[in-house]
PDB file of C-alpha atoms in Angstrom:
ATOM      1  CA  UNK A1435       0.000   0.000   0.000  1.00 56.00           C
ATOM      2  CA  UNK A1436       1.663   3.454  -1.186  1.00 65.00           C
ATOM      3  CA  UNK A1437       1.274   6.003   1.481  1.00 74.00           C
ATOM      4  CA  UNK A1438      -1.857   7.924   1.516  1.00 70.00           C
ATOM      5  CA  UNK A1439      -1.894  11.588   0.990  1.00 76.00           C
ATOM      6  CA  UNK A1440      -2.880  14.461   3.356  1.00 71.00           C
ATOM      7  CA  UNK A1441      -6.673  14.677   1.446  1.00 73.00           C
ATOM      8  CA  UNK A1442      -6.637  10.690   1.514  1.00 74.00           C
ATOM      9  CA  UNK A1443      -5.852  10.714   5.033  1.00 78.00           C
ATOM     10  CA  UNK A1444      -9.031  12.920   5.832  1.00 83.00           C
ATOM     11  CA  UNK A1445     -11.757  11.984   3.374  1.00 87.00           C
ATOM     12  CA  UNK A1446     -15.055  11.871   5.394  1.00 86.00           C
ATOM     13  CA  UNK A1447     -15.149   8.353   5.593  1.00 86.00           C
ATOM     14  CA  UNK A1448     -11.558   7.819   6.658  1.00 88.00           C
ATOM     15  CA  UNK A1449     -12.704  10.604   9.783  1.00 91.00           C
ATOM     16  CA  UNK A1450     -15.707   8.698  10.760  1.00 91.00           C
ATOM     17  CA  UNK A1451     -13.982   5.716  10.975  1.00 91.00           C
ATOM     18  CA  UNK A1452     -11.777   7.569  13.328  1.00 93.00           C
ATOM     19  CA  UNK A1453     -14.321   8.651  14.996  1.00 95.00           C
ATOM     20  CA  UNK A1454     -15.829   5.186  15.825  1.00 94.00           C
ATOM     21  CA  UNK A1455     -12.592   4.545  16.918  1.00 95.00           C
ATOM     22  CA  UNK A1456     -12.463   7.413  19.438  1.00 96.00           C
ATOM     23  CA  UNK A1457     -15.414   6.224  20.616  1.00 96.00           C
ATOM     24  CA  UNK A1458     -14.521   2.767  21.821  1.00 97.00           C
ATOM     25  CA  UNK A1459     -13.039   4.050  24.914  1.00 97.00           C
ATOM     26  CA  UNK A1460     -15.857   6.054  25.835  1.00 97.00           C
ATOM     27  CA  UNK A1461     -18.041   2.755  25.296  1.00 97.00           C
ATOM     28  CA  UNK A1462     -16.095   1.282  27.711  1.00 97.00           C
ATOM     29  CA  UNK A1463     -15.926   3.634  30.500  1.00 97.00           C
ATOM     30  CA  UNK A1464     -19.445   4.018  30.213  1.00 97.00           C
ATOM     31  CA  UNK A1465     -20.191   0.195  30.433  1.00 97.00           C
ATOM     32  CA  UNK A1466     -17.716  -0.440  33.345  1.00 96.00           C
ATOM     33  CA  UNK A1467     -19.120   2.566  35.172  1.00 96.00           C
ATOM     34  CA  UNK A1468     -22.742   2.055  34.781  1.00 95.00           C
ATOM     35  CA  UNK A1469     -24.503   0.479  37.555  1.00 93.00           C
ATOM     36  CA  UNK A1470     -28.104   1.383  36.944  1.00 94.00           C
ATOM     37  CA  UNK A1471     -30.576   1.483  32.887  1.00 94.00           C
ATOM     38  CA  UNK A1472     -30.244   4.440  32.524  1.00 95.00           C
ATOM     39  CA  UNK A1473     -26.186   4.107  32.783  1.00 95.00           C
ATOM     40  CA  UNK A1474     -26.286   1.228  30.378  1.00 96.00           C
ATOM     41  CA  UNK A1475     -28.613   3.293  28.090  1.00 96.00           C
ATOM     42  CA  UNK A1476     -25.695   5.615  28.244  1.00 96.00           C
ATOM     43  CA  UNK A1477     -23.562   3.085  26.492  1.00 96.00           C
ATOM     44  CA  UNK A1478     -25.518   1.331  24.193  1.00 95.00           C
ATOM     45  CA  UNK A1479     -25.991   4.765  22.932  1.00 94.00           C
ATOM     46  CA  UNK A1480     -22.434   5.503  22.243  1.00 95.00           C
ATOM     47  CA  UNK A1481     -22.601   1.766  20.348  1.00 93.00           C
ATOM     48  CA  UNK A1482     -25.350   2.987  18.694  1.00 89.00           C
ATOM     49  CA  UNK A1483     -23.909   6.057  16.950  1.00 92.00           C
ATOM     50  CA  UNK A1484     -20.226   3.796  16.289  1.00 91.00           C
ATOM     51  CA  UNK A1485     -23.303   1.200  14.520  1.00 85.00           C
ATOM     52  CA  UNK A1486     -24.994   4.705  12.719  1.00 84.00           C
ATOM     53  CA  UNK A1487     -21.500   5.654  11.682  1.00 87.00           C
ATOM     54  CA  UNK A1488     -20.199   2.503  10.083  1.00 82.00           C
ATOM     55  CA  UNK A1489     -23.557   2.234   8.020  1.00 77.00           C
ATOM     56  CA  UNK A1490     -22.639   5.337   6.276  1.00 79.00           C
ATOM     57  CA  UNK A1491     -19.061   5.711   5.846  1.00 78.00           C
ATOM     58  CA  UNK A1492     -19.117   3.424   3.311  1.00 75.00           C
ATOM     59  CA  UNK A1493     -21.960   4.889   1.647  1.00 77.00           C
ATOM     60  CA  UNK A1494     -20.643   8.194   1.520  1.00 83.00           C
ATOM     61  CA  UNK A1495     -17.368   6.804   0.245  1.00 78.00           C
ATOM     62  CA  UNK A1496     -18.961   5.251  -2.914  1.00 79.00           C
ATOM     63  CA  UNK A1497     -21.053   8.453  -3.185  1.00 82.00           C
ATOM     64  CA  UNK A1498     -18.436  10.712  -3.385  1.00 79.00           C
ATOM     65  CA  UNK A1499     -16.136   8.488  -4.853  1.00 78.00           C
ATOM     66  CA  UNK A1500     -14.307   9.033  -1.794  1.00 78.00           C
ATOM     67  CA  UNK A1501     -12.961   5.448  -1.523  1.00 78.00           C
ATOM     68  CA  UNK A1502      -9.252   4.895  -0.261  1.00 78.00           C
ATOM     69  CA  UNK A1503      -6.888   2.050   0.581  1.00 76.00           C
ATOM     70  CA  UNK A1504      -6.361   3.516   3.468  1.00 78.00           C
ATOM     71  CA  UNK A1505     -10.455   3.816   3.962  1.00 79.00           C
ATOM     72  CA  UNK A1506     -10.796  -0.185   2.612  1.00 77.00           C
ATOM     73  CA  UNK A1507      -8.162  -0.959   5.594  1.00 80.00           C
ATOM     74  CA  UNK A1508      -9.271   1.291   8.300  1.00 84.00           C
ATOM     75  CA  UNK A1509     -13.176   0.695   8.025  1.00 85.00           C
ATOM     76  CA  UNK A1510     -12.963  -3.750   9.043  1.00 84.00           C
ATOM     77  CA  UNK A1511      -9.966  -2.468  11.554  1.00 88.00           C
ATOM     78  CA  UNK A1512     -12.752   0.313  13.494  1.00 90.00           C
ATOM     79  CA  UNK A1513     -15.744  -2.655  13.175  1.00 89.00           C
ATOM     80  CA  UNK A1514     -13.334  -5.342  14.446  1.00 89.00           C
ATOM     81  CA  UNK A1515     -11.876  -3.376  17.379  1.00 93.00           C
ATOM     82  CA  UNK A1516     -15.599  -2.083  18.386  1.00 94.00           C
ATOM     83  CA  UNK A1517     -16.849  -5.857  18.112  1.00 91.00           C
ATOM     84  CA  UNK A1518     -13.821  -6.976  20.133  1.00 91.00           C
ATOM     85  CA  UNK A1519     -14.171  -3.816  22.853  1.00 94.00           C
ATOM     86  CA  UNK A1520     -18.269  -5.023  23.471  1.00 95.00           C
ATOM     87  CA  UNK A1521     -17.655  -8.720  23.541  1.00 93.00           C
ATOM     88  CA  UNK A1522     -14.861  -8.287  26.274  1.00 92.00           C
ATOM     89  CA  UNK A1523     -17.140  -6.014  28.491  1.00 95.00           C
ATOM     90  CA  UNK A1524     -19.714  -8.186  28.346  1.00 95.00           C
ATOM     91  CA  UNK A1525     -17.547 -11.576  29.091  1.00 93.00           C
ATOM     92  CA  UNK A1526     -17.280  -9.513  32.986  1.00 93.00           C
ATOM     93  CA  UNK A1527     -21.399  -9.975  33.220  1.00 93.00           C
ATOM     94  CA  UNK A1528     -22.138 -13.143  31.431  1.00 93.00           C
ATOM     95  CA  UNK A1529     -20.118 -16.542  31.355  1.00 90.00           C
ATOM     96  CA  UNK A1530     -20.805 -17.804  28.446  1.00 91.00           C
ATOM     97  CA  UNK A1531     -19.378 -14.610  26.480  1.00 93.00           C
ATOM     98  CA  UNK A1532     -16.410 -15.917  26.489  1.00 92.00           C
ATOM     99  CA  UNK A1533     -17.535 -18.437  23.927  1.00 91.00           C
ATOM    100  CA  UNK A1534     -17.771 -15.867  22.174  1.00 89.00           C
ATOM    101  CA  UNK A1535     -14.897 -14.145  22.799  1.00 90.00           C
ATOM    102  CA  UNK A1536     -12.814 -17.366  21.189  1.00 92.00           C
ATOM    103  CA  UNK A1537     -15.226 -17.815  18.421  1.00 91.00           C
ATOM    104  CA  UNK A1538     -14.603 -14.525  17.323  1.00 88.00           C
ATOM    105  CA  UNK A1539     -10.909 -14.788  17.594  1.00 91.00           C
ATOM    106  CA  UNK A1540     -11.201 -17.685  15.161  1.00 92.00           C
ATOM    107  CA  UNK A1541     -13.378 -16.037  13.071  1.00 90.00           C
ATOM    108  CA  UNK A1542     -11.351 -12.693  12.685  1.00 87.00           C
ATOM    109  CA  UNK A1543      -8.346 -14.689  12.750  1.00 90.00           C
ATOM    110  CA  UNK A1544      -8.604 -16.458   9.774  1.00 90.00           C
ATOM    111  CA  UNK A1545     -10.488 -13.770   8.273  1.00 86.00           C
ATOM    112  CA  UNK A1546      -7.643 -11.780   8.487  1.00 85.00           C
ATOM    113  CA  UNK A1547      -4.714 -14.354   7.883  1.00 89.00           C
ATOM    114  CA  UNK A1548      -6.783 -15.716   4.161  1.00 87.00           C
ATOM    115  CA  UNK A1549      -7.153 -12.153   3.320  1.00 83.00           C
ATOM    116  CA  UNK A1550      -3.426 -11.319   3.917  1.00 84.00           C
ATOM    117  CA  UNK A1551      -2.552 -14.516   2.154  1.00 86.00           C
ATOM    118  CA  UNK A1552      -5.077 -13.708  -0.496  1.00 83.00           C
ATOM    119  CA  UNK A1553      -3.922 -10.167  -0.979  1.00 80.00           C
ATOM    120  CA  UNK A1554      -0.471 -11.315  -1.444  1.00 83.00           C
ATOM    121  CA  UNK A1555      -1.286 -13.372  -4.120  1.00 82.00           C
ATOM    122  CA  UNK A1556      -3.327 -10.836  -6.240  1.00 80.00           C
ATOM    123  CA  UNK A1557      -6.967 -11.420  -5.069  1.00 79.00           C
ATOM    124  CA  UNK A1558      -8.995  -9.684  -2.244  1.00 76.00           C
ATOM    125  CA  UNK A1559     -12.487 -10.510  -1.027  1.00 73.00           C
ATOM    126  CA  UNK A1560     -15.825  -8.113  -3.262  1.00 71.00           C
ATOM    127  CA  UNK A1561     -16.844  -6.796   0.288  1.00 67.00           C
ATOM    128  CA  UNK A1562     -18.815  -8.568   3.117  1.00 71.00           C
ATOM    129  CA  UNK A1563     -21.038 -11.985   2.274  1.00 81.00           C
ATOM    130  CA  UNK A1564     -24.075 -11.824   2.948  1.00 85.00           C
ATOM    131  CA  UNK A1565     -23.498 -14.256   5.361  1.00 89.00           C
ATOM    132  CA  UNK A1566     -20.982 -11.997   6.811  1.00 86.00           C
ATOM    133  CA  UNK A1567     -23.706  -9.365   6.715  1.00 84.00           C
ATOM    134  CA  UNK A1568     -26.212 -11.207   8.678  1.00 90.00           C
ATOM    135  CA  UNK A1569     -23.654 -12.359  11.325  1.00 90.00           C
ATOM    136  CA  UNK A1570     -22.537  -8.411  12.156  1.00 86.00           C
ATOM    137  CA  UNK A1571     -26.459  -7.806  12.380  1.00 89.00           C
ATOM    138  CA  UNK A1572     -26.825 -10.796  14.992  1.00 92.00           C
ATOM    139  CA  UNK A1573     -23.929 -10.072  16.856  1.00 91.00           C
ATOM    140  CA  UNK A1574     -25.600  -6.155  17.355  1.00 89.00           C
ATOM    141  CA  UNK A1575     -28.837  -7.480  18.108  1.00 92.00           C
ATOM    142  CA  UNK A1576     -27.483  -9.786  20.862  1.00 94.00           C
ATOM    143  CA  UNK A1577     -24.435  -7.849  22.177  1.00 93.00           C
ATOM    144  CA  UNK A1578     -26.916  -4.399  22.532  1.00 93.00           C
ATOM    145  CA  UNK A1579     -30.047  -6.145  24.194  1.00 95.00           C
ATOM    146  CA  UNK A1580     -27.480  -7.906  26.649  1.00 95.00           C
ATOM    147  CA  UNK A1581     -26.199  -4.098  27.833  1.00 95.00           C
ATOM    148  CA  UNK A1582     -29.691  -2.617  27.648  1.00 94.00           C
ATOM    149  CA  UNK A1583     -31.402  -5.017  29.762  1.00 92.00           C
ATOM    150  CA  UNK A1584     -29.711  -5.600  33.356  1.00 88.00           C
ATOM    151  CA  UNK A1585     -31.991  -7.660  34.252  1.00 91.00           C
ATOM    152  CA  UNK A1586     -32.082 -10.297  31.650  1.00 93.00           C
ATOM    153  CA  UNK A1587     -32.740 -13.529  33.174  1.00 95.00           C
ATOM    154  CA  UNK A1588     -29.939 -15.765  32.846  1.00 94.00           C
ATOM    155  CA  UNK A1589     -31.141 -18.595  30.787  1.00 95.00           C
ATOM    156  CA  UNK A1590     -32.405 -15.768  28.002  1.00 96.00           C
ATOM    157  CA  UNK A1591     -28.987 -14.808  28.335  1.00 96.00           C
ATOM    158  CA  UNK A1592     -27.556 -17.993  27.741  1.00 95.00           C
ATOM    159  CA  UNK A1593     -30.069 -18.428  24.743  1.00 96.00           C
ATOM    160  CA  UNK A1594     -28.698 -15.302  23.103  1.00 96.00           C
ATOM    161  CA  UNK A1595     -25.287 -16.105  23.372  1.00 96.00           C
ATOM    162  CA  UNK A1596     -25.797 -19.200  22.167  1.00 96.00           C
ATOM    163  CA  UNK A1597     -27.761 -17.782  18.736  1.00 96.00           C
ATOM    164  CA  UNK A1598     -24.747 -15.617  18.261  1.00 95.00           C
ATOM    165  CA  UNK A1599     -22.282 -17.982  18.574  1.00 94.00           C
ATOM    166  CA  UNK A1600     -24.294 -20.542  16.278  1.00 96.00           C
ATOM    167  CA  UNK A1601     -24.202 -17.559  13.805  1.00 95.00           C
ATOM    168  CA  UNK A1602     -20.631 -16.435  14.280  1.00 94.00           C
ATOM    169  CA  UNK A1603     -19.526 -20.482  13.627  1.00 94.00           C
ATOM    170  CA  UNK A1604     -21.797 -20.283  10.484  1.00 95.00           C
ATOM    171  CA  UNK A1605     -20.591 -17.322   8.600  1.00 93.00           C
ATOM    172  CA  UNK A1606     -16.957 -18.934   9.682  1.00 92.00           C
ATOM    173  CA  UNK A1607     -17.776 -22.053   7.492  1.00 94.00           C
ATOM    174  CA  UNK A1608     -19.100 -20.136   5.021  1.00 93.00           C
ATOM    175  CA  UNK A1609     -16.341 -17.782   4.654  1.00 91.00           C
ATOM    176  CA  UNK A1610     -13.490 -21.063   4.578  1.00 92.00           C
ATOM    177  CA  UNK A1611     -14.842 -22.464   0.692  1.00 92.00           C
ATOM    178  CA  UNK A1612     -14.729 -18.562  -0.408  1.00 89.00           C
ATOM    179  CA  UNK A1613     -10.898 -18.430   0.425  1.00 88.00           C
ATOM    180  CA  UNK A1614     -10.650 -21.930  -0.878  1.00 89.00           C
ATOM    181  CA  UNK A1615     -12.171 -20.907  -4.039  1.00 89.00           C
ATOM    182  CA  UNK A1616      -9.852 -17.767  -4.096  1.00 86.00           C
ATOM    183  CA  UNK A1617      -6.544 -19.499  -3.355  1.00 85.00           C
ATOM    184  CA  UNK A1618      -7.647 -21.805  -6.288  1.00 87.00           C
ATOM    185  CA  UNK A1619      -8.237 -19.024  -8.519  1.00 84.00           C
ATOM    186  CA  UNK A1620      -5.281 -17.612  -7.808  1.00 81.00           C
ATOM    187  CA  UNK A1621      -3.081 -20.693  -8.383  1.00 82.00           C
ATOM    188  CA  UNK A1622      -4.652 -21.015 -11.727  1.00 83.00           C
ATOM    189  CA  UNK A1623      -3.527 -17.483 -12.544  1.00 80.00           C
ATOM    190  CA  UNK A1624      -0.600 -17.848 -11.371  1.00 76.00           C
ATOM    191  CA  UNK A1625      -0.172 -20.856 -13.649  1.00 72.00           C
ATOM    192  CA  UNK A1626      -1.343 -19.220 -16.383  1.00 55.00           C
ATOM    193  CA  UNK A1627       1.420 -16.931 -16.316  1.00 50.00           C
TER     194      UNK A1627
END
């Protein structure tokens, strides 16, 4: 990646992904301070605008043809340190988070070791699956209604965390024969050549 310019730097894209970056240590001040709804309202609204952010950075960037590789880096790195910032609150409250938590090292793991691999070799994924899609949706749904309600009783809890981690392992095996059919493409290229 050649190094991005002053204007490439500060598209309004690149800025709100800053910004939802920024805002990952106020999410978790909030959530490790709050003690009472209202205090966890706080946070999930600070979640809330990182979500409302994300949905139209890269809106705006196709827009205003305002699409960087420094934007197509930066954009999974502010989604993947949010997701990672939430699950790791949440693993102090409920148990089985932590599931979670090593699901979605897996996940994001080899996520991000095919892509490098992938990348290297002249291919890169067309954006998120729809798989992937759904997943990210999921994980929201579950990760914001376990801050918002305190009281959740403990075996919906459990249920939730379950759903998400049947989800996360999901889009996981769906995302393996993608790369497979990538690194096969790319052998053939390469062979080709």
């Amino acid at each position: 990646m050649k190094k991005p310019t002053l204007r490439e730097m500060f598209t309004i894209p690149n800025i709100l992904s800053y910004f939802r970056i920024l805002l990952i240590p106020l999410f978790v001040y909030l959530y490790f301070k709050a003690e009472t709804p209202p205090e966890f309202f706080r946070a999930a609204v600070v979640l809330g605008i990182s979500g409302f952010t994300d949905l139209f950075d890269g809106k705006i960037a196709r827009r205003f043809n305002q699409i960087t590789e420094l934007g197509i880096l930066l954009d999974p790195v502010a989604d993947k340190l949010t997701e990672g910032a939430v699950v790791l609150c949440l693993m102090t409250r409920y148990r089985w988070v932590a599931a979670l938590v090593v699901l979605y090292v897996l996940k994001e793991g080899f996520m991000a070791v095919a892509g490098l691999v992938m990348l290297r070799r002249g291919k890169k994924l067309d954006g998120a699956k729809w798989f992937g899609k759904v997943c990210t949706f999921v994980f929201y749904l579950v990760t914001v209604t376990l801050i918002l309600w305190v009281s959740i009783p403990p075996t919906v809890a459990d249920i939730l965390i379950a759903v998400c981690g049947a989800v996360m392992a999901f889009t996981l095996a769906m995302y393996i024969p993608v790369f497979v059919k990538m690194n096969r493409e790319a052998k053939a290229d390469a062979g080709e050549k």
